[in-house]
Amino acid sequence: MDLFTIITVLVFLSALFGYINVRFLKLPNTIGLMVITIFFTLGVFALSYIDPTLLNAERYILSQIDFKTVLLDIMLSFLLFAGALHTDFEQLKKHRWPIISFATLGVLTSTFLVGTLMYYGLPVVGLEVPFIQCLLFGALISPTDPIAVLGILKTAGVPKRLETKIVGESLFNDGVGVVVFLTIYKIASPSATGVTALDVAQLFGVEVFGGILLGFILGWVTYRLMRQIDDYDIEVIITLATVMTGTVIAHYFHVSAPLAMVVAGLFIGNDKMRDSAMSENTVIYVDKFWEFIDILLNTLLFVLLGMEILVLTFDINFILAGILTIPIVLLCRYLSLLLPISFFKNKLDFVPRTNLIMTWGGLRGAISIALALGLTEAMNRDLFLVITYVVVVFSIIAQGLTVGNLVKKVAEPKITE
């Protein structure tokens, strides 16, 4: 199959599974698509004992798609820009300090806690893993996934001021999480004998601050271009060029493309910038275009995520390790939020039980899978991929389906904003 045929098959499956979900299951799209795809793949597995044609076709499609590259180097930029473009900038600005602390201190704390508990917990199921590799897993599983979070919170009924914190954190902490992962990956690599603290600081600083700076430059240039014309067709194309060109530039200079896209999206989506750079017609077309891109890529992504079950190594100890990891990740998430929430709750209006809701609403998703796929065999890739998949499936299905009910039970009923 050529590339066009593979994309056609994926779009067809996305449309079919999306129809089945909307028509019969009526689950949130992200959850429904993943559930249907997993059951479809398991059905293909069962059918393969009679006729392996479908299983071979599905495996061939996956073999032609580098999930890590497709998600982290291409799709993530579009999805983060679309998410940031539609985020309430004023609310984000108001809650910027807790969001920054969640996305930095929270991710670093969670990485260390998860790594430590995994190091002492894995021997329970007969697995011995070096501490640095456990830290590497902590880095890939700690960031919440903005793709899953944005998709599910829309239907969860989360109060607006809490939604801002969860969405804002997820937009930034995946960029920070990827940088933390790359930093630890460099240390954990067998060839990393000469890595110093200065090397780590430089890598972290260039990726994070370079990405943020690039995002501001992209946002400002895009704003200036759109302000000087009034043609919604061309202005939509300009925003598309911003994301594509910005991603290429970020990769060339080795800065964080996710952070650059978040900053650029927030800059352009800011109400003040919109009012001075776009006509009402342009705002409508830009928003609708990026909503469509968001929905299309999300649909394709969660179908691919369900199909990734084919790359797993089915070892009972690996699956038990994954089940053991679920409470570890949730506990570490809860503990990593304690300090920032305690510090800011008296200064800002926090919803009751914010920590509990943010712990359960902090979903893991495709980004963690993509990072796990990037591990080498020497880093226990097969083990950590299975563990990550178990945590992600639980997160999206179990947490995603129940976060709305949790909000209704623990938050004050009178809160609507």
Short mmCIF file of C-alpha atoms in Angstrom, two decimals:
data_model
loop_
_atom_site.label_atom_id
_atom_site.label_comp_id
_atom_site.label_asym_id
_atom_site.label_seq_id
_atom_site.Cartn_x
_atom_site.Cartn_y
_atom_site.Cartn_z
CA MET A 1 0.00 0.00 0.00
CA ASP A 2 1.17 3.50 -0.77
CA LEU A 3 0.90 6.40 1.68
CA PHE A 4 -2.37 7.68 0.22
CA THR A 5 -4.01 4.26 0.58
CA ILE A 6 -2.85 3.94 4.20
CA ILE A 7 -4.24 7.38 5.05
CA THR A 8 -7.47 6.49 3.25
CA VAL A 9 -7.85 3.31 5.31
CA LEU A 10 -7.24 5.23 8.56
CA VAL A 11 -9.75 7.96 7.62
CA PHE A 12 -12.30 5.30 6.62
CA LEU A 13 -11.86 3.47 9.94
CA SER A 14 -12.08 6.78 11.82
CA ALA A 15 -15.32 7.67 10.05
CA LEU A 16 -16.78 4.17 10.58
CA PHE A 17 -15.83 3.92 14.25
CA GLY A 18 -16.92 7.50 14.85
CA TYR A 19 -20.33 6.70 13.33
CA ILE A 20 -20.70 3.58 15.48
CA ASN A 21 -19.82 5.57 18.59
CA VAL A 22 -22.18 8.48 17.89
CA ARG A 23 -24.99 6.20 16.68
CA PHE A 24 -24.80 3.46 19.32
CA LEU A 25 -22.28 3.91 22.16
CA LYS A 26 -22.69 7.68 22.61
CA LEU A 27 -19.38 7.97 24.50
CA PRO A 28 -17.10 11.01 24.30
CA ASN A 29 -15.36 10.69 20.91
CA THR A 30 -11.85 10.14 22.26
CA ILE A 31 -13.01 7.35 24.57
CA GLY A 32 -15.41 5.77 22.10
CA LEU A 33 -12.89 5.66 19.26
CA MET A 34 -10.23 4.06 21.42
CA VAL A 35 -12.63 1.46 22.88
CA ILE A 36 -14.00 0.49 19.45
CA THR A 37 -10.53 0.28 17.90
CA ILE A 38 -9.21 -1.92 20.72
CA PHE A 39 -12.17 -4.30 20.37
CA PHE A 40 -11.79 -4.23 16.58
CA THR A 41 -8.11 -5.15 16.89
CA LEU A 42 -8.85 -7.92 19.39
CA GLY A 43 -11.51 -9.19 16.97
CA VAL A 44 -8.95 -9.16 14.17
CA PHE A 45 -6.63 -11.17 16.45
CA ALA A 46 -9.35 -13.78 17.00
CA LEU A 47 -10.21 -13.90 13.28
CA SER A 48 -6.54 -14.44 12.41
CA TYR A 49 -6.80 -18.03 13.65
CA ILE A 50 -9.14 -18.64 10.71
CA ASP A 51 -7.85 -16.08 8.19
CA PRO A 52 -4.85 -13.82 8.99
CA THR A 53 -5.49 -11.41 6.09
CA LEU A 54 -6.95 -8.57 8.20
CA LEU A 55 -4.33 -8.95 10.92
CA ASN A 56 -1.51 -8.83 8.38
CA ALA A 57 -3.04 -5.74 6.77
CA GLU A 58 -3.34 -3.97 10.14
CA ARG A 59 0.23 -4.90 11.06
CA TYR A 60 1.45 -3.67 7.69
CA ILE A 61 -0.26 -0.31 8.20
CA LEU A 62 1.36 0.08 11.62
CA SER A 63 4.74 -0.94 10.22
CA GLN A 64 4.51 1.92 7.70
CA ILE A 65 3.72 4.51 10.38
CA ASP A 66 6.32 5.70 12.86
CA PHE A 67 3.85 6.60 15.61
CA LYS A 68 6.43 8.49 17.66
CA THR A 69 7.52 10.65 14.72
CA VAL A 70 4.01 11.20 13.37
CA LEU A 71 2.69 12.31 16.76
CA LEU A 72 5.60 14.22 18.32
CA ASP A 73 7.05 15.77 15.17
CA ILE A 74 3.88 16.45 13.17
CA MET A 75 0.44 16.00 14.76
CA LEU A 76 1.29 17.43 18.18
CA SER A 77 2.11 20.88 16.78
CA PHE A 78 -1.27 21.14 15.04
CA LEU A 79 -3.20 19.82 18.04
CA LEU A 80 -1.47 22.08 20.57
CA PHE A 81 -1.86 25.17 18.37
CA ALA A 82 -5.57 24.40 17.92
CA GLY A 83 -6.01 23.84 21.67
CA ALA A 84 -4.14 27.02 22.62
CA LEU A 85 -6.02 29.06 20.01
CA HIS A 86 -9.31 28.27 21.73
CA THR A 87 -8.11 28.64 25.32
CA ASP A 88 -9.36 31.59 27.37
CA PHE A 89 -6.23 33.72 27.54
CA GLU A 90 -7.48 36.03 30.29
CA GLN A 91 -8.33 33.11 32.58
CA LEU A 92 -4.98 31.54 31.74
CA LYS A 93 -3.20 34.79 32.56
CA LYS A 94 -5.03 35.04 35.88
CA HIS A 95 -3.96 31.53 36.88
CA ARG A 96 -0.54 31.62 35.23
CA TRP A 97 1.55 31.03 38.37
CA PRO A 98 -0.20 27.86 39.57
CA ILE A 99 -0.25 26.59 35.96
CA ILE A 100 3.49 27.22 35.58
CA SER A 101 4.18 25.51 38.90
CA PHE A 102 2.02 22.49 37.93
CA ALA A 103 3.78 22.22 34.57
CA THR A 104 7.31 22.48 35.96
CA LEU A 105 7.60 21.65 39.65
CA GLY A 106 4.69 19.21 39.38
CA VAL A 107 6.21 17.30 36.45
CA LEU A 108 9.68 17.15 38.02
CA THR A 109 8.31 16.02 41.40
CA SER A 110 6.08 13.40 39.80
CA THR A 111 8.98 12.13 37.65
CA PHE A 112 11.15 11.54 40.72
CA LEU A 113 8.33 10.02 42.83
CA VAL A 114 7.14 7.66 40.07
CA GLY A 115 10.72 6.62 39.28
CA THR A 116 11.47 5.89 42.94
CA LEU A 117 8.27 3.92 43.61
CA MET A 118 8.68 1.96 40.36
CA TYR A 119 12.26 1.08 41.30
CA TYR A 120 11.06 -0.45 44.60
CA GLY A 121 7.72 -1.69 43.25
CA LEU A 122 8.70 -3.64 40.13
CA PRO A 123 10.56 -6.36 42.11
CA VAL A 124 7.14 -7.26 43.60
CA VAL A 125 6.23 -8.75 40.19
CA GLY A 126 9.70 -10.21 39.66
CA LEU A 127 11.18 -7.41 37.55
CA GLU A 128 14.48 -5.66 38.29
CA VAL A 129 15.03 -2.35 36.46
CA PRO A 130 17.84 0.21 36.95
CA PHE A 131 16.82 3.39 38.78
CA ILE A 132 17.71 5.69 35.84
CA GLN A 133 15.33 3.73 33.59
CA CYS A 134 12.57 4.00 36.19
CA LEU A 135 13.16 7.77 36.22
CA LEU A 136 12.88 7.72 32.43
CA PHE A 137 9.49 6.05 32.74
CA GLY A 138 8.52 8.63 35.38
CA ALA A 139 9.33 11.39 32.88
CA LEU A 140 7.22 9.91 30.07
CA ILE A 141 4.18 9.12 32.24
CA SER A 142 4.09 12.28 34.40
CA PRO A 143 2.86 14.88 31.86
CA THR A 144 -0.90 14.95 31.37
CA ASP A 145 -1.95 14.69 27.74
CA PRO A 146 -3.58 17.88 26.35
CA ILE A 147 -5.17 15.91 23.51
CA ALA A 148 -7.04 13.58 25.85
CA VAL A 149 -7.73 16.31 28.43
CA LEU A 150 -9.17 18.80 25.95
CA GLY A 151 -11.30 16.15 24.29
CA ILE A 152 -12.87 14.82 27.50
CA LEU A 153 -13.20 17.96 29.66
CA LYS A 154 -15.55 19.46 27.05
CA THR A 155 -18.21 16.97 28.16
CA ALA A 156 -17.23 16.55 31.83
CA GLY A 157 -18.90 19.69 33.21
CA VAL A 158 -15.77 20.88 35.02
CA PRO A 159 -16.09 24.41 36.51
CA LYS A 160 -14.46 26.96 34.21
CA ARG A 161 -11.82 28.21 36.61
CA LEU A 162 -10.71 24.64 37.36
CA GLU A 163 -10.87 23.70 33.67
CA THR A 164 -8.47 26.58 32.97
CA LYS A 165 -5.93 25.13 35.40
CA ILE A 166 -6.20 21.58 34.04
CA VAL A 167 -6.14 22.62 30.37
CA GLY A 168 -3.42 25.24 30.92
CA GLU A 169 -1.26 22.74 32.76
CA SER A 170 -1.74 20.08 30.08
CA LEU A 171 -0.82 22.52 27.28
CA PHE A 172 2.50 23.38 28.91
CA ASN A 173 3.50 20.31 30.87
CA ASP A 174 3.75 18.01 27.87
CA GLY A 175 6.37 20.36 26.38
CA VAL A 176 8.23 20.42 29.69
CA GLY A 177 7.72 16.66 30.10
CA VAL A 178 9.20 15.91 26.68
CA VAL A 179 12.26 18.02 27.56
CA VAL A 180 12.65 16.24 30.93
CA PHE A 181 12.32 12.90 29.11
CA LEU A 182 14.98 13.85 26.53
CA THR A 183 17.30 15.03 29.30
CA ILE A 184 17.04 11.78 31.29
CA TYR A 185 17.17 9.78 28.03
CA LYS A 186 20.52 11.39 27.26
CA ILE A 187 21.83 10.44 30.70
CA ALA A 188 20.42 6.90 30.46
CA SER A 189 21.93 6.22 27.02
CA PRO A 190 24.89 3.80 27.15
CA SER A 191 27.03 6.35 25.27
CA ALA A 192 26.32 9.11 27.79
CA THR A 193 29.50 8.69 29.81
CA GLY A 194 30.52 12.34 29.49
CA VAL A 195 27.18 14.01 30.28
CA THR A 196 27.61 16.75 32.88
CA ALA A 197 25.17 18.86 34.87
CA LEU A 198 26.02 21.78 32.58
CA ASP A 199 25.10 19.70 29.51
CA VAL A 200 21.76 18.84 31.08
CA ALA A 201 21.07 22.47 32.03
CA GLN A 202 21.94 23.64 28.53
CA LEU A 203 19.70 21.04 26.90
CA PHE A 204 16.80 21.91 29.20
CA GLY A 205 17.31 25.67 28.85
CA VAL A 206 17.64 25.70 25.07
CA GLU A 207 14.62 23.44 24.57
CA VAL A 208 12.29 25.27 26.96
CA PHE A 209 13.29 28.93 26.64
CA GLY A 210 14.13 28.53 22.96
CA GLY A 211 10.69 27.07 22.31
CA ILE A 212 8.93 29.86 24.22
CA LEU A 213 10.94 32.55 22.40
CA LEU A 214 10.21 30.99 19.01
CA GLY A 215 6.52 30.86 19.89
CA PHE A 216 6.45 34.59 20.67
CA ILE A 217 8.25 35.40 17.40
CA LEU A 218 5.88 33.21 15.36
CA GLY A 219 2.84 34.70 17.07
CA TRP A 220 4.01 38.28 16.57
CA VAL A 221 4.91 37.79 12.88
CA THR A 222 1.59 36.05 12.21
CA TYR A 223 -0.31 38.82 14.00
CA ARG A 224 1.46 41.53 11.97
CA LEU A 225 0.77 39.76 8.67
CA MET A 226 -2.92 39.20 9.48
CA ARG A 227 -3.37 42.77 10.69
CA GLN A 228 -2.25 44.21 7.36
CA ILE A 229 -4.80 42.36 5.22
CA ASP A 230 -8.49 41.46 5.33
CA ASP A 231 -8.94 38.19 3.45
CA TYR A 232 -10.11 35.25 5.54
CA ASP A 233 -8.92 32.62 3.03
CA ILE A 234 -5.33 33.89 3.07
CA GLU A 235 -5.39 34.49 6.83
CA VAL A 236 -6.39 30.88 7.46
CA ILE A 237 -3.49 29.78 5.25
CA ILE A 238 -1.15 32.09 7.19
CA THR A 239 -2.06 30.36 10.48
CA LEU A 240 -1.47 26.98 8.83
CA ALA A 241 1.90 28.15 7.53
CA THR A 242 2.77 29.39 11.03
CA VAL A 243 2.35 25.92 12.49
CA MET A 244 4.12 24.05 9.70
CA THR A 245 7.00 26.51 9.30
CA GLY A 246 7.35 26.94 13.06
CA THR A 247 7.61 23.18 13.56
CA VAL A 248 10.35 22.89 10.93
CA ILE A 249 12.27 25.81 12.50
CA ALA A 250 11.92 24.30 16.00
CA HIS A 251 13.33 20.97 14.84
CA TYR A 252 16.18 22.67 12.99
CA PHE A 253 17.28 24.68 16.05
CA HIS A 254 16.49 21.84 18.51
CA VAL A 255 14.02 23.85 20.55
CA SER A 256 10.66 22.62 21.86
CA ALA A 257 8.10 22.66 19.05
CA PRO A 258 5.20 21.89 21.46
CA LEU A 259 5.99 24.91 23.65
CA ALA A 260 6.46 27.11 20.56
CA MET A 261 3.04 26.11 19.21
CA VAL A 262 1.30 26.67 22.55
CA VAL A 263 2.78 30.16 22.90
CA ALA A 264 2.02 31.06 19.27
CA GLY A 265 -1.56 29.79 19.61
CA LEU A 266 -2.15 31.73 22.81
CA PHE A 267 -0.64 34.88 21.25
CA ILE A 268 -2.85 34.73 18.15
CA GLY A 269 -5.94 33.54 20.04
CA ASN A 270 -5.76 36.34 22.60
CA ASP A 271 -8.97 38.42 22.32
CA LYS A 272 -7.04 41.69 22.04
CA MET A 273 -4.98 40.34 19.14
CA ARG A 274 -8.03 38.87 17.46
CA ASP A 275 -9.95 42.16 17.65
CA SER A 276 -7.13 44.18 16.11
CA ALA A 277 -5.94 41.64 13.50
CA MET A 278 -9.06 39.78 12.33
CA SER A 279 -12.48 40.70 11.04
CA GLU A 280 -15.53 38.83 12.35
CA ASN A 281 -15.53 36.72 9.19
CA THR A 282 -11.87 35.83 9.63
CA VAL A 283 -12.37 34.86 13.28
CA ILE A 284 -15.19 32.49 12.28
CA TYR A 285 -13.19 30.86 9.48
CA VAL A 286 -9.96 30.56 11.50
CA ASP A 287 -11.82 29.02 14.44
CA LYS A 288 -13.80 26.60 12.29
CA PHE A 289 -10.72 25.54 10.34
CA TRP A 290 -8.72 24.74 13.46
CA GLU A 291 -11.71 23.04 15.11
CA PHE A 292 -11.90 20.77 12.06
CA ILE A 293 -8.14 20.06 12.16
CA ASP A 294 -8.44 19.31 15.88
CA ILE A 295 -11.34 16.88 15.39
CA LEU A 296 -9.80 15.13 12.36
CA LEU A 297 -6.36 14.60 13.93
CA ASN A 298 -7.89 13.56 17.27
CA THR A 299 -10.02 10.98 15.49
CA LEU A 300 -7.06 9.56 13.56
CA LEU A 301 -4.86 9.65 16.65
CA PHE A 302 -7.18 7.64 18.90
CA VAL A 303 -7.78 5.06 16.17
CA LEU A 304 -4.00 4.67 15.84
CA LEU A 305 -3.69 4.53 19.62
CA GLY A 306 -6.14 1.63 19.76
CA MET A 307 -4.25 -0.18 17.00
CA GLU A 308 -0.95 0.14 18.89
CA ILE A 309 -2.03 -2.87 20.94
CA LEU A 310 -0.45 -4.90 18.10
CA VAL A 311 3.07 -3.77 19.06
CA LEU A 312 2.80 -4.90 22.68
CA THR A 313 4.64 -7.87 24.16
CA PHE A 314 2.03 -9.91 26.03
CA ASP A 315 3.92 -11.05 29.13
CA ILE A 316 1.87 -11.65 32.29
CA ASN A 317 4.52 -9.96 34.48
CA PHE A 318 4.47 -6.90 32.22
CA ILE A 319 0.67 -6.66 32.48
CA LEU A 320 0.79 -7.10 36.27
CA ALA A 321 3.43 -4.35 36.40
CA GLY A 322 1.06 -2.12 34.43
CA ILE A 323 -1.80 -2.75 36.87
CA LEU A 324 0.55 -2.07 39.81
CA THR A 325 1.64 1.19 38.17
CA ILE A 326 -1.87 2.68 37.94
CA PRO A 327 -2.18 3.54 41.67
CA ILE A 328 1.50 4.58 41.76
CA VAL A 329 0.98 7.15 39.00
CA LEU A 330 -2.22 8.48 40.59
CA LEU A 331 -0.61 8.75 44.05
CA CYS A 332 2.45 10.54 42.66
CA ARG A 333 0.23 12.90 40.67
CA TYR A 334 -1.70 13.74 43.86
CA LEU A 335 1.49 14.31 45.91
CA SER A 336 3.14 16.41 43.19
CA LEU A 337 0.20 18.86 43.24
CA LEU A 338 0.05 19.28 47.02
CA LEU A 339 2.67 22.03 47.36
CA PRO A 340 1.56 24.27 44.45
CA ILE A 341 -2.13 24.01 45.38
CA SER A 342 -1.44 24.68 49.08
CA PHE A 343 0.65 27.73 48.16
CA PHE A 344 -1.84 29.32 45.75
CA LYS A 345 -5.24 28.33 47.13
CA ASN A 346 -5.46 31.35 49.46
CA LYS A 347 -4.40 33.78 46.71
CA LEU A 348 -6.72 32.46 43.99
CA ASP A 349 -10.26 31.11 44.01
CA PHE A 350 -9.82 27.34 43.95
CA VAL A 351 -12.66 24.85 43.57
CA PRO A 352 -13.11 22.50 46.58
CA ARG A 353 -11.03 19.31 46.30
CA THR A 354 -9.01 20.77 43.43
CA ASN A 355 -6.19 18.32 44.10
CA LEU A 356 -8.47 15.29 43.86
CA ILE A 357 -10.18 16.51 40.67
CA MET A 358 -6.88 17.46 39.01
CA THR A 359 -5.41 14.06 39.93
CA TRP A 360 -8.31 12.13 38.42
CA GLY A 361 -8.76 14.58 35.53
CA GLY A 362 -5.06 14.58 34.61
CA LEU A 363 -5.32 12.04 31.82
CA ARG A 364 -2.41 10.25 30.19
CA GLY A 365 -2.56 9.58 26.47
CA ALA A 366 -0.82 9.29 23.14
CA ILE A 367 2.21 11.40 24.11
CA SER A 368 3.24 8.88 26.77
CA ILE A 369 2.83 6.01 24.27
CA ALA A 370 4.93 7.88 21.70
CA LEU A 371 7.73 8.52 24.20
CA ALA A 372 7.66 4.87 25.32
CA LEU A 373 7.98 3.80 21.68
CA GLY A 374 11.12 5.95 21.51
CA LEU A 375 12.93 3.87 24.14
CA THR A 376 15.62 1.42 23.07
CA GLU A 377 15.66 -2.30 23.82
CA ALA A 378 18.45 -1.64 26.34
CA MET A 379 16.05 0.63 28.24
CA ASN A 380 13.43 -2.14 28.71
CA ARG A 381 11.28 -0.75 25.91
CA ASP A 382 8.88 -3.72 25.76
CA LEU A 383 8.22 -3.62 29.51
CA PHE A 384 7.65 0.13 29.73
CA LEU A 385 5.52 0.15 26.56
CA VAL A 386 3.12 -2.40 28.06
CA ILE A 387 3.03 -0.54 31.40
CA THR A 388 2.40 2.77 29.63
CA TYR A 389 -0.38 1.29 27.48
CA VAL A 390 -2.14 -0.17 30.54
CA VAL A 391 -1.94 3.19 32.37
CA VAL A 392 -3.13 5.12 29.29
CA VAL A 393 -6.10 2.82 28.61
CA PHE A 394 -7.16 3.03 32.27
CA SER A 395 -6.67 6.79 32.26
CA ILE A 396 -8.70 7.50 29.13
CA ILE A 397 -11.50 5.00 29.73
CA ALA A 398 -11.89 4.73 33.52
CA GLN A 399 -10.85 8.26 34.52
CA GLY A 400 -12.29 9.90 31.41
CA LEU A 401 -15.73 8.35 31.92
CA THR A 402 -15.93 9.16 35.64
CA VAL A 403 -14.29 12.60 36.02
CA GLY A 404 -17.63 14.33 35.37
CA ASN A 405 -19.34 12.39 38.17
CA LEU A 406 -16.41 13.09 40.49
CA VAL A 407 -16.74 16.83 39.87
CA LYS A 408 -20.47 16.71 40.68
CA LYS A 409 -19.82 14.84 43.94
CA VAL A 410 -16.88 16.78 45.39
CA ALA A 411 -17.28 20.31 43.99
CA GLU A 412 -19.92 22.68 45.31
CA PRO A 413 -23.14 22.45 43.27
CA LYS A 414 -23.44 26.25 43.15
CA ILE A 415 -20.17 26.60 41.22
CA THR A 416 -20.77 27.24 37.54
CA GLU A 417 -17.76 29.31 36.60
#
